[in-house]
Amino acid sequence: MNITNSEKLFEEAKKYIPGGVNSPVRAFKSVGGNPLFIKQGVGSKMIDVDNNEYIDYIGSWGPHLFGHNPSFIREALLNAIESGTSFGAPTEIEIRMAKLLTELVPSMEMVRMVNSGTEATMSAVRAARGFTGREKFIKFEGCYHGHADYFLIKAGSGALTLGVPTSPGVTKGNAADTLLADFNDIDSIKRLIKLNKGQIAAVIIEPVAGNMGVVRVQEEFIKELRTICDEEGIVLIFDEVMTGFRVAKGGAQELLGIKPDLSTFGKIIGGGLPVGAFGGKKEIMEKIAPSGPVYQAGTLSGNPLAMAAGLAALTKIKEDVSLYPLLEEKAVYLENGFKENLKKLGKNFCLTRVGSMSCMFMTEENVTDFKTAVKSDTSLYGRYFHEMLKQGVYLAPAQFEAMFISTAHTTEDLNNTIAAHYNSLKTIL
Ligand SMILES: *Cc1c(COP(=O)(O)O)cnc(C)c1O
């Protein structure tokens, strides 16, 4: 057998980088095989170092709402780089970014920029703790909020796939302040609050779960959660790192009609560069240093290149009124194709979708939370993944992830994907 360039690079990478990758889920561990090394992204496609071309449904794990390397973001970056890469002093573009974010997400009266989703969520929890003077917080089983210690308790995404729900290196002390609730189960929240009266600073939730596969939040549940947080003086944090500007112009909170106290963003707001943000009610955000005592900082936060790319993306999002209807249309088209395929194959796998994020769970059960999500046949998913890859479709290399559609996906891409879906399932079932 010929050794591919990707295989050669992976062997080399493993010598210097743990597991050969800079983020675990990239390594194909849960689907088997070796990761592909990518050399270029163009629109809906990625090209690997062996010159294979794939229709990409990961979009760098969410950021690429407009496909790979769109010209308007590239131009914004080229323009910005002329003036320098970083100053460590305030710049005007940071104001424009903050203004636009608060305009698009009305629950956010003030916002602070950071460099990743993880930084955004850990800073939001700190702000909530500083504001309330309480220490504990609630997260939901299967939700992922980045890799800060106290979030790695039954977390989703790579932490779920790799079977390290509680990572070594996370102290008992850290774990003790994280309370776990069940997604879509308001009684589990009520129980925790009763047992920890007056001690809970925050509830953090993915308002559409995307890291245990895509799981819709039930409207009644999220409404009640909002009410309970108000009654108990608990800061409600929507982690919109994935859903922000993905499921709607104003994020999942717009879709659900619920205003959180704090929100976190990442992925799309960086236009493909490393950016995160957290923000919300002024009374909470003014506790952040230097206007308040809650310390939060970042050498490269609000970086001019990152702001240029992010602002270009968000400006397009603000101005292009056909954007979300177009994404919805593409997503519905693909979903209908998948549905027909499943019907023909006599399989009733659970398809979930909110806007342009979707998921096929390899189970016929209705997936509403973590416990039903993990009924999926992950080894079957692995075979499905590899068949799709053979046919030129690049999906997330793990069951419990989302599939993202961008504006760059053409009808031809979608038709090819629907055909590949049918052929792949036919081969493996
Ligand atoms: C991706 C993600 C994060 C973490 O963001 P990073 O930029 O990878 O640190 C946090 N929360 C949610 C909901 C995410 O999808």
PDB file of C-alpha atoms in Angstrom, residues 148-284:
ATOM      1  CA  ALA A 148     -11.575  25.257  31.699  1.00  0.00           C
ATOM      2  CA  ASP A 149     -11.221  22.854  34.653  1.00  0.00           C
ATOM      3  CA  TYR A 150     -14.658  23.278  36.168  1.00  0.00           C
ATOM      4  CA  PHE A 151     -16.420  22.744  32.819  1.00  0.00           C
ATOM      5  CA  LEU A 152     -14.857  19.337  32.207  1.00  0.00           C
ATOM      6  CA  ILE A 153     -17.478  17.516  34.187  1.00  0.00           C
ATOM      7  CA  LYS A 154     -19.573  15.359  31.850  1.00  0.00           C
ATOM      8  CA  ALA A 155     -18.776  17.727  29.009  1.00  0.00           C
ATOM      9  CA  GLY A 156     -19.654  17.213  25.357  1.00  0.00           C
ATOM     10  CA  SER A 157     -17.630  17.386  22.116  1.00  0.00           C
ATOM     11  CA  GLY A 158     -14.143  15.794  22.271  1.00  0.00           C
ATOM     12  CA  ALA A 159     -14.468  15.250  26.015  1.00  0.00           C
ATOM     13  CA  LEU A 160     -17.565  13.164  25.345  1.00  0.00           C
ATOM     14  CA  THR A 161     -16.254  11.280  22.335  1.00  0.00           C
ATOM     15  CA  LEU A 162     -12.952  10.431  23.949  1.00  0.00           C
ATOM     16  CA  GLY A 163     -14.616   9.157  27.094  1.00  0.00           C
ATOM     17  CA  VAL A 164     -12.891  11.517  29.512  1.00  0.00           C
ATOM     18  CA  PRO A 165     -15.934  13.054  31.179  1.00  0.00           C
ATOM     19  CA  THR A 166     -13.813  14.141  34.087  1.00  0.00           C
ATOM     20  CA  SER A 167     -10.288  14.791  32.960  1.00  0.00           C
ATOM     21  CA  PRO A 168      -7.230  14.003  35.076  1.00  0.00           C
ATOM     22  CA  GLY A 169      -5.806  17.302  36.212  1.00  0.00           C
ATOM     23  CA  VAL A 170      -9.186  18.631  37.279  1.00  0.00           C
ATOM     24  CA  THR A 171      -9.151  18.905  41.070  1.00  0.00           C
ATOM     25  CA  LYS A 172     -11.899  17.667  43.394  1.00  0.00           C
ATOM     26  CA  GLY A 173     -12.259  21.248  44.572  1.00  0.00           C
ATOM     27  CA  ASN A 174     -13.010  22.402  41.073  1.00  0.00           C
ATOM     28  CA  ALA A 175     -15.474  19.602  40.436  1.00  0.00           C
ATOM     29  CA  ALA A 176     -17.272  20.316  43.713  1.00  0.00           C
ATOM     30  CA  ASP A 177     -18.482  23.721  42.548  1.00  0.00           C
ATOM     31  CA  THR A 178     -19.928  22.357  39.288  1.00  0.00           C
ATOM     32  CA  LEU A 179     -23.466  21.040  39.648  1.00  0.00           C
ATOM     33  CA  LEU A 180     -24.852  18.836  36.896  1.00  0.00           C
ATOM     34  CA  ALA A 181     -28.382  19.022  35.542  1.00  0.00           C
ATOM     35  CA  ASP A 182     -30.144  17.109  32.755  1.00  0.00           C
ATOM     36  CA  PHE A 183     -30.816  18.937  29.494  1.00  0.00           C
ATOM     37  CA  ASN A 184     -34.535  19.684  28.993  1.00  0.00           C
ATOM     38  CA  ASP A 185     -35.321  18.503  32.546  1.00  0.00           C
ATOM     39  CA  ILE A 186     -36.521  21.390  34.713  1.00  0.00           C
ATOM     40  CA  ASP A 187     -36.985  19.136  37.755  1.00  0.00           C
ATOM     41  CA  SER A 188     -33.259  18.420  37.811  1.00  0.00           C
ATOM     42  CA  ILE A 189     -32.702  22.201  38.095  1.00  0.00           C
ATOM     43  CA  LYS A 190     -35.264  22.574  40.859  1.00  0.00           C
ATOM     44  CA  ARG A 191     -33.654  19.758  42.843  1.00  0.00           C
ATOM     45  CA  LEU A 192     -30.174  21.296  42.597  1.00  0.00           C
ATOM     46  CA  ILE A 193     -31.413  24.725  43.625  1.00  0.00           C
ATOM     47  CA  LYS A 194     -33.222  23.327  46.634  1.00  0.00           C
ATOM     48  CA  LEU A 195     -30.114  21.489  47.794  1.00  0.00           C
ATOM     49  CA  ASN A 196     -27.865  24.530  47.235  1.00  0.00           C
ATOM     50  CA  LYS A 197     -30.114  27.397  48.232  1.00  0.00           C
ATOM     51  CA  GLY A 198     -28.466  30.797  47.855  1.00  0.00           C
ATOM     52  CA  GLN A 199     -25.169  29.276  46.702  1.00  0.00           C
ATOM     53  CA  ILE A 200     -25.609  29.140  42.935  1.00  0.00           C
ATOM     54  CA  ALA A 201     -24.062  31.971  40.923  1.00  0.00           C
ATOM     55  CA  ALA A 202     -24.986  30.856  37.432  1.00  0.00           C
ATOM     56  CA  VAL A 203     -26.641  28.387  35.128  1.00  0.00           C
ATOM     57  CA  ILE A 204     -24.780  27.968  31.843  1.00  0.00           C
ATOM     58  CA  ILE A 205     -26.433  26.291  28.883  1.00  0.00           C
ATOM     59  CA  GLU A 206     -26.013  25.821  25.149  1.00  0.00           C
ATOM     60  CA  PRO A 207     -29.411  27.214  24.067  1.00  0.00           C
ATOM     61  CA  VAL A 208     -29.297  24.714  21.208  1.00  0.00           C
ATOM     62  CA  ALA A 209     -26.956  21.931  22.253  1.00  0.00           C
ATOM     63  CA  GLY A 210     -24.348  21.296  19.575  1.00  0.00           C
ATOM     64  CA  ASN A 211     -21.730  19.283  21.417  1.00  0.00           C
ATOM     65  CA  MET A 212     -23.685  16.093  22.098  1.00  0.00           C
ATOM     66  CA  GLY A 213     -24.818  16.188  18.505  1.00  0.00           C
ATOM     67  CA  VAL A 214     -27.531  18.772  17.843  1.00  0.00           C
ATOM     68  CA  VAL A 215     -30.274  18.713  20.465  1.00  0.00           C
ATOM     69  CA  ARG A 216     -33.069  21.235  20.469  1.00  0.00           C
ATOM     70  CA  VAL A 217     -34.019  22.899  23.717  1.00  0.00           C
ATOM     71  CA  GLN A 218     -37.710  22.608  24.594  1.00  0.00           C
ATOM     72  CA  GLU A 219     -39.398  25.997  24.735  1.00  0.00           C
ATOM     73  CA  GLU A 220     -41.290  25.343  27.923  1.00  0.00           C
ATOM     74  CA  PHE A 221     -38.069  24.223  29.617  1.00  0.00           C
ATOM     75  CA  ILE A 222     -36.036  27.280  28.681  1.00  0.00           C
ATOM     76  CA  LYS A 223     -38.877  29.624  29.661  1.00  0.00           C
ATOM     77  CA  GLU A 224     -39.119  28.028  33.074  1.00  0.00           C
ATOM     78  CA  LEU A 225     -35.355  28.125  33.448  1.00  0.00           C
ATOM     79  CA  ARG A 226     -35.430  31.884  32.814  1.00  0.00           C
ATOM     80  CA  THR A 227     -38.152  32.366  35.436  1.00  0.00           C
ATOM     81  CA  ILE A 228     -36.374  30.255  38.059  1.00  0.00           C
ATOM     82  CA  CYS A 229     -33.087  32.129  37.552  1.00  0.00           C
ATOM     83  CA  ASP A 230     -34.924  35.430  38.053  1.00  0.00           C
ATOM     84  CA  GLU A 231     -36.575  34.192  41.233  1.00  0.00           C
ATOM     85  CA  GLU A 232     -33.341  32.860  42.695  1.00  0.00           C
ATOM     86  CA  GLY A 233     -31.019  35.703  41.643  1.00  0.00           C
ATOM     87  CA  ILE A 234     -29.031  33.288  39.469  1.00  0.00           C
ATOM     88  CA  VAL A 235     -27.192  34.624  36.426  1.00  0.00           C
ATOM     89  CA  LEU A 236     -28.428  32.819  33.311  1.00  0.00           C
ATOM     90  CA  ILE A 237     -25.611  32.386  30.794  1.00  0.00           C
ATOM     91  CA  PHE A 238     -26.321  31.364  27.221  1.00  0.00           C
ATOM     92  CA  ASP A 239     -23.215  29.843  25.717  1.00  0.00           C
ATOM     93  CA  GLU A 240     -23.726  30.886  22.108  1.00  0.00           C
ATOM     94  CA  VAL A 241     -20.177  30.139  20.998  1.00  0.00           C
ATOM     95  CA  MET A 242     -21.639  27.758  18.409  1.00  0.00           C
ATOM     96  CA  THR A 243     -25.197  29.057  17.967  1.00  0.00           C
ATOM     97  CA  GLY A 244     -24.334  32.770  17.866  1.00  0.00           C
ATOM     98  CA  PHE A 245     -24.924  34.089  14.321  1.00  0.00           C
ATOM     99  CA  ARG A 246     -25.344  30.469  13.240  1.00  0.00           C
ATOM    100  CA  VAL A 247     -29.016  29.745  13.955  1.00  0.00           C
ATOM    101  CA  ALA A 248     -30.221  33.350  13.584  1.00  0.00           C
ATOM    102  CA  LYS A 249     -28.894  36.892  13.296  1.00  0.00           C
ATOM    103  CA  GLY A 250     -29.343  37.409  17.017  1.00  0.00           C
ATOM    104  CA  GLY A 251     -28.349  33.863  18.001  1.00  0.00           C
ATOM    105  CA  ALA A 252     -30.472  31.201  19.659  1.00  0.00           C
ATOM    106  CA  GLN A 253     -31.787  33.783  22.118  1.00  0.00           C
ATOM    107  CA  GLU A 254     -33.545  35.550  19.250  1.00  0.00           C
ATOM    108  CA  LEU A 255     -34.977  32.262  18.017  1.00  0.00           C
ATOM    109  CA  LEU A 256     -36.218  31.310  21.482  1.00  0.00           C
ATOM    110  CA  GLY A 257     -37.317  34.795  22.494  1.00  0.00           C
ATOM    111  CA  ILE A 258     -35.445  34.524  25.806  1.00  0.00           C
ATOM    112  CA  LYS A 259     -32.965  37.080  27.130  1.00  0.00           C
ATOM    113  CA  PRO A 260     -30.062  35.649  29.101  1.00  0.00           C
ATOM    114  CA  ASP A 261     -28.159  37.797  31.621  1.00  0.00           C
ATOM    115  CA  LEU A 262     -24.823  36.979  30.010  1.00  0.00           C
ATOM    116  CA  SER A 263     -23.934  35.498  26.629  1.00  0.00           C
ATOM    117  CA  THR A 264     -20.739  34.045  25.244  1.00  0.00           C
ATOM    118  CA  PHE A 265     -19.638  34.025  21.635  1.00  0.00           C
ATOM    119  CA  GLY A 266     -16.798  32.670  19.531  1.00  0.00           C
ATOM    120  CA  LYS A 267     -16.434  30.813  16.236  1.00  0.00           C
ATOM    121  CA  ILE A 268     -18.399  32.928  13.698  1.00  0.00           C
ATOM    122  CA  ILE A 269     -17.614  36.285  15.349  1.00  0.00           C
ATOM    123  CA  GLY A 270     -13.940  35.880  14.450  1.00  0.00           C
ATOM    124  CA  GLY A 271     -14.534  35.413  10.736  1.00  0.00           C
ATOM    125  CA  GLY A 272     -12.066  32.494  10.892  1.00  0.00           C
ATOM    126  CA  LEU A 273      -9.605  34.098  13.306  1.00  0.00           C
ATOM    127  CA  PRO A 274      -9.323  33.239  17.011  1.00  0.00           C
ATOM    128  CA  VAL A 275     -11.939  35.414  18.730  1.00  0.00           C
ATOM    129  CA  GLY A 276     -14.353  35.089  21.607  1.00  0.00           C
ATOM    130  CA  ALA A 277     -16.577  37.527  23.459  1.00  0.00           C
ATOM    131  CA  PHE A 278     -18.710  37.648  26.568  1.00  0.00           C
ATOM    132  CA  GLY A 279     -21.232  40.250  27.495  1.00  0.00           C
ATOM    133  CA  GLY A 280     -24.639  41.043  28.866  1.00  0.00           C
ATOM    134  CA  LYS A 281     -26.273  43.232  31.465  1.00  0.00           C
ATOM    135  CA  LYS A 282     -24.415  46.414  32.229  1.00  0.00           C
ATOM    136  CA  GLU A 283     -24.665  45.937  36.000  1.00  0.00           C
ATOM    137  CA  ILE A 284     -22.797  42.633  35.693  1.00  0.00           C
TER     138      ILE A 284
END
